[in-house]
Short mmCIF file of C-alpha atoms and ligand atoms in Angstrom, two decimals:
data_model
loop_
_atom_site.label_atom_id
_atom_site.label_comp_id
_atom_site.label_asym_id
_atom_site.label_seq_id
_atom_site.Cartn_x
_atom_site.Cartn_y
_atom_site.Cartn_z
CA MET A 1 5.88 16.97 -18.04
CA GLY A 2 4.40 15.63 -21.18
CA ALA A 3 3.09 11.59 -21.47
CA SER A 4 6.18 9.43 -21.30
CA PRO A 5 6.32 6.98 -24.32
CA GLY A 6 6.13 3.29 -23.00
CA GLU A 7 4.17 0.09 -23.20
CA GLU A 8 2.63 -1.74 -19.83
CA ILE A 9 4.91 -4.68 -19.53
CA ALA A 10 4.06 -7.93 -17.69
CA TYR A 11 6.55 -10.49 -16.23
CA VAL A 12 5.32 -14.24 -15.58
CA ASN A 13 7.20 -17.05 -14.23
CA GLY A 14 10.30 -15.70 -15.90
CA GLU A 15 9.39 -14.15 -18.99
CA PHE A 16 8.46 -10.59 -20.25
CA MET A 17 5.65 -9.71 -22.28
CA PRO A 18 3.49 -6.72 -23.21
CA LEU A 19 0.96 -6.52 -20.02
CA GLY A 20 -2.09 -7.40 -23.15
CA GLU A 21 -0.24 -11.10 -23.90
CA ALA A 22 0.26 -12.34 -20.35
CA MET A 23 -2.53 -15.16 -19.11
CA ILE A 24 -2.67 -17.17 -16.10
CA PRO A 25 -4.23 -20.68 -15.78
CA ILE A 26 -7.68 -20.80 -14.24
CA GLU A 27 -6.74 -23.38 -11.62
CA ASP A 28 -3.89 -20.87 -9.89
CA ARG A 29 -4.36 -20.55 -6.47
CA GLY A 30 -4.51 -17.01 -6.57
CA PHE A 31 -7.48 -17.10 -9.18
CA GLN A 32 -9.15 -19.76 -7.07
CA PHE A 33 -8.54 -18.60 -3.39
CA ALA A 34 -6.42 -15.44 -3.37
CA ASP A 35 -3.83 -17.87 -2.05
CA GLY A 36 -1.02 -15.38 -2.61
CA VAL A 37 0.40 -11.94 -1.49
CA TYR A 38 1.30 -9.03 -3.46
CA GLU A 39 3.60 -5.66 -3.52
CA VAL A 40 3.37 -2.28 -5.05
CA VAL A 41 6.51 -0.30 -5.57
CA ALA A 42 7.04 3.47 -7.06
CA THR A 43 9.53 4.90 -8.57
CA TYR A 44 11.22 8.36 -8.16
CA ARG A 45 13.56 9.61 -10.90
CA GLY A 46 13.28 5.97 -12.21
CA SER A 47 14.61 3.91 -9.36
CA PRO A 48 12.24 1.91 -7.28
CA PHE A 49 11.74 3.50 -3.74
CA ALA A 50 12.42 1.53 -0.97
CA ILE A 51 13.05 -1.62 -2.59
CA GLU A 52 15.00 -3.44 0.17
CA GLU A 53 11.87 -2.53 2.66
CA HIS A 54 9.64 -3.60 0.12
CA MET A 55 11.11 -7.10 -0.46
CA GLN A 56 11.41 -7.64 3.15
CA ARG A 57 7.92 -7.06 3.55
CA LEU A 58 7.17 -9.41 0.92
CA GLN A 59 9.48 -12.32 1.80
CA ARG A 60 7.92 -12.01 5.44
CA SER A 61 4.35 -12.21 3.70
CA LEU A 62 5.24 -15.21 1.90
CA ALA A 63 6.86 -16.92 5.07
CA GLU A 64 3.55 -15.89 7.05
CA ILE A 65 1.36 -17.88 4.39
CA ARG A 66 3.93 -20.90 4.32
CA ILE A 67 4.87 -20.28 0.48
CA ASP A 68 8.47 -21.39 0.02
CA HIS A 69 9.87 -19.05 -2.52
CA ASP A 70 13.39 -16.54 -2.20
CA VAL A 71 12.87 -12.75 -3.67
CA SER A 72 16.35 -12.06 -3.70
CA SER A 73 16.23 -12.51 -7.51
CA MET A 74 13.19 -10.04 -7.69
CA PRO A 75 15.14 -6.42 -7.73
CA PRO A 76 17.19 -6.72 -11.06
CA LEU A 77 13.69 -7.86 -12.64
CA ILE A 78 12.00 -4.96 -11.18
CA GLU A 79 14.85 -2.68 -12.80
CA GLU A 80 14.56 -4.39 -16.03
CA GLY A 81 10.52 -4.26 -16.28
CA ILE A 82 11.31 -0.59 -15.21
CA LYS A 83 13.61 0.05 -18.04
CA ARG A 84 11.91 -2.34 -20.52
CA SER A 85 8.29 -0.18 -20.08
CA GLY A 86 10.50 2.98 -20.99
CA PHE A 87 8.13 5.05 -18.49
CA ASP A 88 9.70 7.68 -16.87
CA GLU A 89 8.07 7.00 -13.71
CA ALA A 90 6.52 3.33 -13.30
CA LEU A 91 4.22 1.53 -10.56
CA VAL A 92 5.42 -1.77 -9.83
CA TYR A 93 3.23 -4.59 -9.20
CA ILE A 94 4.24 -7.97 -8.01
CA GLN A 95 2.09 -10.81 -7.15
CA ILE A 96 3.07 -14.27 -5.75
CA THR A 97 0.73 -17.14 -5.22
CA ARG A 98 1.03 -20.78 -4.16
CA GLY A 99 0.80 -21.72 -8.05
CA VAL A 100 -1.52 -23.79 -10.04
CA ALA A 101 -3.12 -27.08 -8.85
CA PRO A 102 -6.63 -28.91 -8.84
CA ARG A 103 -8.80 -27.04 -6.60
CA HIS A 104 -8.87 -28.32 -3.12
CA HIS A 105 -8.38 -26.17 -0.25
CA GLU A 106 -5.60 -27.37 1.70
CA PHE A 107 -1.91 -26.98 0.06
CA PRO A 108 -1.02 -29.40 -2.79
CA ALA A 109 0.89 -32.47 -1.54
CA GLN A 110 3.48 -31.52 -4.08
CA PRO A 111 4.09 -27.81 -3.76
CA PRO A 112 3.44 -26.57 -7.14
CA ARG A 113 5.86 -23.77 -8.60
CA PRO A 114 5.05 -20.38 -7.02
CA THR A 115 3.48 -18.15 -9.73
CA VAL A 116 5.50 -14.93 -9.87
CA VAL A 117 3.90 -12.11 -11.70
CA MET A 118 4.75 -8.50 -12.23
CA THR A 119 3.31 -5.50 -13.76
CA VAL A 120 4.85 -2.27 -15.15
CA LYS A 121 2.34 0.49 -15.49
CA GLU A 122 2.97 4.06 -15.77
CA LEU A 123 2.86 5.73 -12.62
CA ARG A 124 -0.27 7.98 -11.85
CA ARG A 125 -0.16 10.06 -8.53
CA PRO A 126 -2.59 11.71 -7.03
CA ASP A 127 -3.50 15.18 -8.93
CA PRO A 128 -0.99 17.54 -6.98
CA GLN A 129 -4.09 19.79 -6.20
CA LEU A 130 -5.21 17.18 -4.01
CA HIS A 131 -2.25 17.57 -1.96
CA ALA A 132 -2.89 21.30 -1.72
CA SER A 133 -6.53 21.37 -1.02
CA GLY A 134 -6.41 17.93 1.05
CA VAL A 135 -9.27 15.51 0.70
CA LYS A 136 -12.38 14.02 2.24
CA VAL A 137 -12.73 10.72 3.67
CA ILE A 138 -15.38 8.69 5.05
CA SER A 139 -15.48 6.14 7.94
CA THR A 140 -16.74 2.81 7.82
CA PRO A 141 -16.41 -0.83 9.78
CA ASP A 142 -13.02 -2.64 9.29
CA LEU A 143 -14.35 -5.84 8.33
CA ARG A 144 -11.06 -7.70 7.41
CA TRP A 145 -9.30 -10.59 9.04
CA LYS A 146 -7.00 -10.89 11.82
CA ARG A 147 -3.85 -10.80 9.89
CA CYS A 148 -3.66 -7.53 8.08
CA ASP A 149 0.15 -7.48 8.72
CA ILE A 150 0.07 -10.06 5.49
CA LYS A 151 0.04 -8.23 2.36
CA SER A 152 -2.56 -10.32 1.14
CA ILE A 153 -4.06 -10.49 -2.28
CA ALA A 154 -7.68 -11.09 -0.65
CA LEU A 155 -8.75 -7.31 -0.22
CA LEU A 156 -12.57 -7.62 -0.71
CA PRO A 157 -13.13 -5.90 2.44
CA ASN A 158 -10.58 -3.10 1.36
CA ILE A 159 -12.15 -3.04 -1.93
CA LEU A 160 -16.09 -2.70 -0.53
CA ALA A 161 -14.75 0.04 1.85
CA LYS A 162 -12.90 1.97 -1.13
CA GLN A 163 -16.00 1.79 -3.39
CA LEU A 164 -17.96 3.25 -0.41
CA ALA A 165 -15.59 6.26 -0.44
CA HIS A 166 -15.79 6.28 -4.25
CA GLU A 167 -19.65 6.59 -4.13
CA ALA A 168 -19.24 9.17 -1.54
CA LYS A 169 -16.99 11.18 -3.56
CA ALA A 170 -14.34 10.68 -0.78
CA TYR A 171 -10.46 9.78 -1.42
CA GLU A 172 -10.47 7.15 1.37
CA ALA A 173 -12.18 5.43 3.82
CA LEU A 174 -10.97 5.14 7.18
CA LEU A 175 -11.49 1.49 8.66
CA VAL A 176 -12.87 1.41 12.31
CA ASP A 177 -12.45 -1.60 14.36
CA GLU A 178 -15.07 -3.27 16.81
CA GLU A 179 -13.78 -1.23 19.56
CA GLY A 180 -14.22 2.04 17.89
CA TYR A 181 -10.63 2.58 17.05
CA VAL A 182 -9.52 3.69 13.33
CA THR A 183 -6.83 1.14 12.35
CA GLU A 184 -5.72 2.62 9.07
CA GLY A 185 -7.29 3.21 5.55
CA SER A 186 -8.57 0.71 3.19
CA SER A 187 -5.11 1.19 1.04
CA THR A 188 -3.32 4.06 3.33
CA SER A 189 -1.87 4.37 6.89
CA SER A 190 -3.54 7.14 8.80
CA PHE A 191 -2.17 9.66 11.19
CA LEU A 192 -3.94 12.71 13.25
CA VAL A 193 -2.26 15.65 15.13
CA GLN A 194 -3.56 16.65 18.59
CA ASP A 195 -1.87 19.41 20.13
CA ASP A 196 1.63 19.25 18.21
CA VAL A 197 1.93 15.40 18.70
CA VAL A 198 1.25 12.96 15.77
CA CYS A 199 -0.31 9.82 16.54
CA THR A 200 -0.59 6.90 14.66
CA THR A 201 -1.79 3.06 15.06
CA PRO A 202 0.66 0.93 16.52
CA PRO A 203 2.20 -1.88 14.12
CA SER A 204 0.30 -5.16 15.09
CA SER A 205 -1.56 -7.77 12.99
CA ARG A 206 -4.62 -5.16 12.85
CA ILE A 207 -2.72 -2.90 9.97
CA LEU A 208 -0.14 -3.27 7.27
CA PRO A 209 3.33 -2.46 8.24
CA SER A 210 3.08 0.47 5.40
CA ILE A 211 6.63 1.30 4.20
CA THR A 212 5.34 5.09 3.73
CA ARG A 213 4.13 4.97 7.16
CA SER A 214 7.39 4.12 8.45
CA VAL A 215 9.47 6.34 6.22
CA LEU A 216 7.14 9.23 7.65
CA CYS A 217 7.47 8.06 11.20
CA GLU A 218 11.55 8.48 10.78
CA ILE A 219 10.94 11.88 9.08
CA ILE A 220 8.71 13.09 11.88
CA THR A 221 11.04 12.33 14.59
CA GLU A 222 13.65 13.81 12.48
CA LEU A 223 12.13 17.13 12.38
CA GLY A 224 11.96 17.35 16.36
CA ILE A 225 8.10 16.35 16.30
CA THR A 226 6.51 14.03 18.76
CA LEU A 227 5.27 10.62 17.64
CA GLU A 228 3.18 8.40 19.49
CA GLU A 229 2.21 4.80 18.11
CA LYS A 230 -1.30 4.64 19.84
CA ASN A 231 -4.78 3.54 18.90
CA SER A 232 -7.10 6.65 18.28
CA THR A 233 -10.84 6.38 18.05
CA LEU A 234 -12.99 7.88 15.23
CA ALA A 235 -13.72 10.33 17.87
CA ASP A 236 -10.01 11.33 18.22
CA TYR A 237 -9.88 11.53 14.64
CA LEU A 238 -12.97 13.84 14.23
CA ALA A 239 -11.70 16.48 16.98
CA ALA A 240 -8.07 16.10 15.89
CA ASP A 241 -5.94 19.56 14.98
CA GLU A 242 -5.07 17.64 11.71
CA VAL A 243 -5.45 14.06 9.85
CA PHE A 244 -3.51 12.92 6.95
CA LEU A 245 -3.10 9.57 5.08
CA ALA A 246 -0.12 7.73 3.83
CA GLY A 247 0.84 5.21 1.12
CA THR A 248 3.40 4.83 -1.74
CA THR A 249 1.37 6.65 -4.58
CA THR A 250 -0.37 8.76 -1.72
CA GLU A 251 2.61 9.62 -0.13
CA ALA A 252 1.45 12.27 2.47
CA MET A 253 -1.86 13.40 1.96
CA PRO A 254 -4.00 16.01 4.28
CA VAL A 255 -7.47 15.45 5.36
CA ILE A 256 -9.86 18.17 5.59
CA ALA A 257 -13.18 16.17 6.07
CA ILE A 258 -14.27 12.90 7.53
CA ASP A 259 -18.11 11.99 7.08
CA ASP A 260 -19.61 15.26 7.71
CA ALA A 261 -16.87 16.81 9.99
CA ILE A 262 -14.57 19.81 8.77
CA ILE A 263 -10.92 18.87 10.09
CA SER A 264 -8.29 21.38 10.51
CA GLY A 265 -10.87 24.32 9.28
CA GLY A 266 -11.05 22.64 5.85
CA GLU A 267 -7.40 23.44 5.03
CA PRO A 268 -4.28 21.09 5.23
CA GLY A 269 -2.44 21.86 8.46
CA PRO A 270 0.61 23.16 9.28
CA LEU A 271 2.20 19.91 10.45
CA THR A 272 1.04 18.04 7.96
CA ARG A 273 2.39 20.73 5.11
CA LYS A 274 5.69 20.41 7.16
CA ILE A 275 5.90 16.56 7.05
CA ARG A 276 4.99 16.13 3.64
CA GLU A 277 7.64 18.77 2.37
CA ALA A 278 10.29 17.26 4.37
CA PHE A 279 9.15 13.63 2.65
CA VAL A 280 9.12 15.26 -0.84
CA ASP A 281 12.70 16.53 0.11
CA SER A 282 13.87 13.51 1.40
CA VAL A 283 12.46 11.14 -1.40
CA ARG A 284 13.78 13.22 -3.83
CA ASN A 285 17.33 13.58 -2.26
CA ARG A 286 17.61 9.63 -1.50
C1 LIG B 301 -4.44 -1.70 3.90
C2 LIG B 301 -3.04 -0.77 3.71
N1 LIG B 301 -2.78 -0.28 4.79
C3 LIG B 301 -1.99 0.79 4.07
C4 LIG B 301 -0.93 0.88 2.73
C5 LIG B 301 0.21 1.82 2.58
O1 LIG B 301 1.28 0.82 2.41
P1 LIG B 301 2.69 1.44 1.41
O2 LIG B 301 3.26 2.59 2.49
O3 LIG B 301 3.77 0.49 2.13
O4 LIG B 301 2.10 1.83 0.32
C6 LIG B 301 -1.67 0.09 2.26
C7 LIG B 301 -0.99 -0.16 0.35
O5 LIG B 301 -1.52 -0.61 -0.06
C8 LIG B 301 -2.52 -1.06 2.49
O6 LIG B 301 -3.47 -1.65 1.19
#
């Protein structure tokens, strides 16, 4: 597939424009305080994947941080942004902040209009070779706040963790909480396979309710594979038969090393491959 002709697009409060022309005032509370939430949606065959689920999660994130904004008008705008961009496959980033107001920590007395921003770029999925060979990850302490279920734009702990992974030439950082449990990756969910049972962290305020995670959980169950939502320690991950990651652009990605330990003999494991193949089939047939 050649590069698709297209243009990176921005949408700011009702207007589309080329990405390079988009601007936000300095006193936007997203810029000042990370007072906002976001979503990332990828396309398959040009259509946004799991758009309803993403919109539900966005609406919930807004409600949890008490921004009064209805996202029901977003799906047609997302479609329009994708169309305007002209990319065959697009990655849509949506960010909604509490809006622009003089900088005081408390909410402005008169709620400002929330700032609604979207960017549409060409979707670049990980090199297919990575799915074939599997990736290395590192482990690092989970330094995040206690409401990881909110898709907050405050991502500093995630960024610091991902940078450590990058410096270690690893794909991802697995986050380990104070009790020694792996919560998830810095921008992915995590799964392990032990004795033909797939385990992943149960939904709670300790992890993001990942859309890919829930699609994969359905697929795993449909495949007749036993799924257990339970907490697993880093030691469980190191001793696992197989490990994989999940995310919107990552899809289902085999892990073949954690820190210095080899996982599943250094090759993607059979259940991981089966689950990934079923995922790819299902998204293409959706
Ligand atoms: C912390 C975290 N976990 C998991 C995910 C995967 O979520 P999704 O499958 O909805 O992309 C993300 C995605 O950004 C994330 O930031």
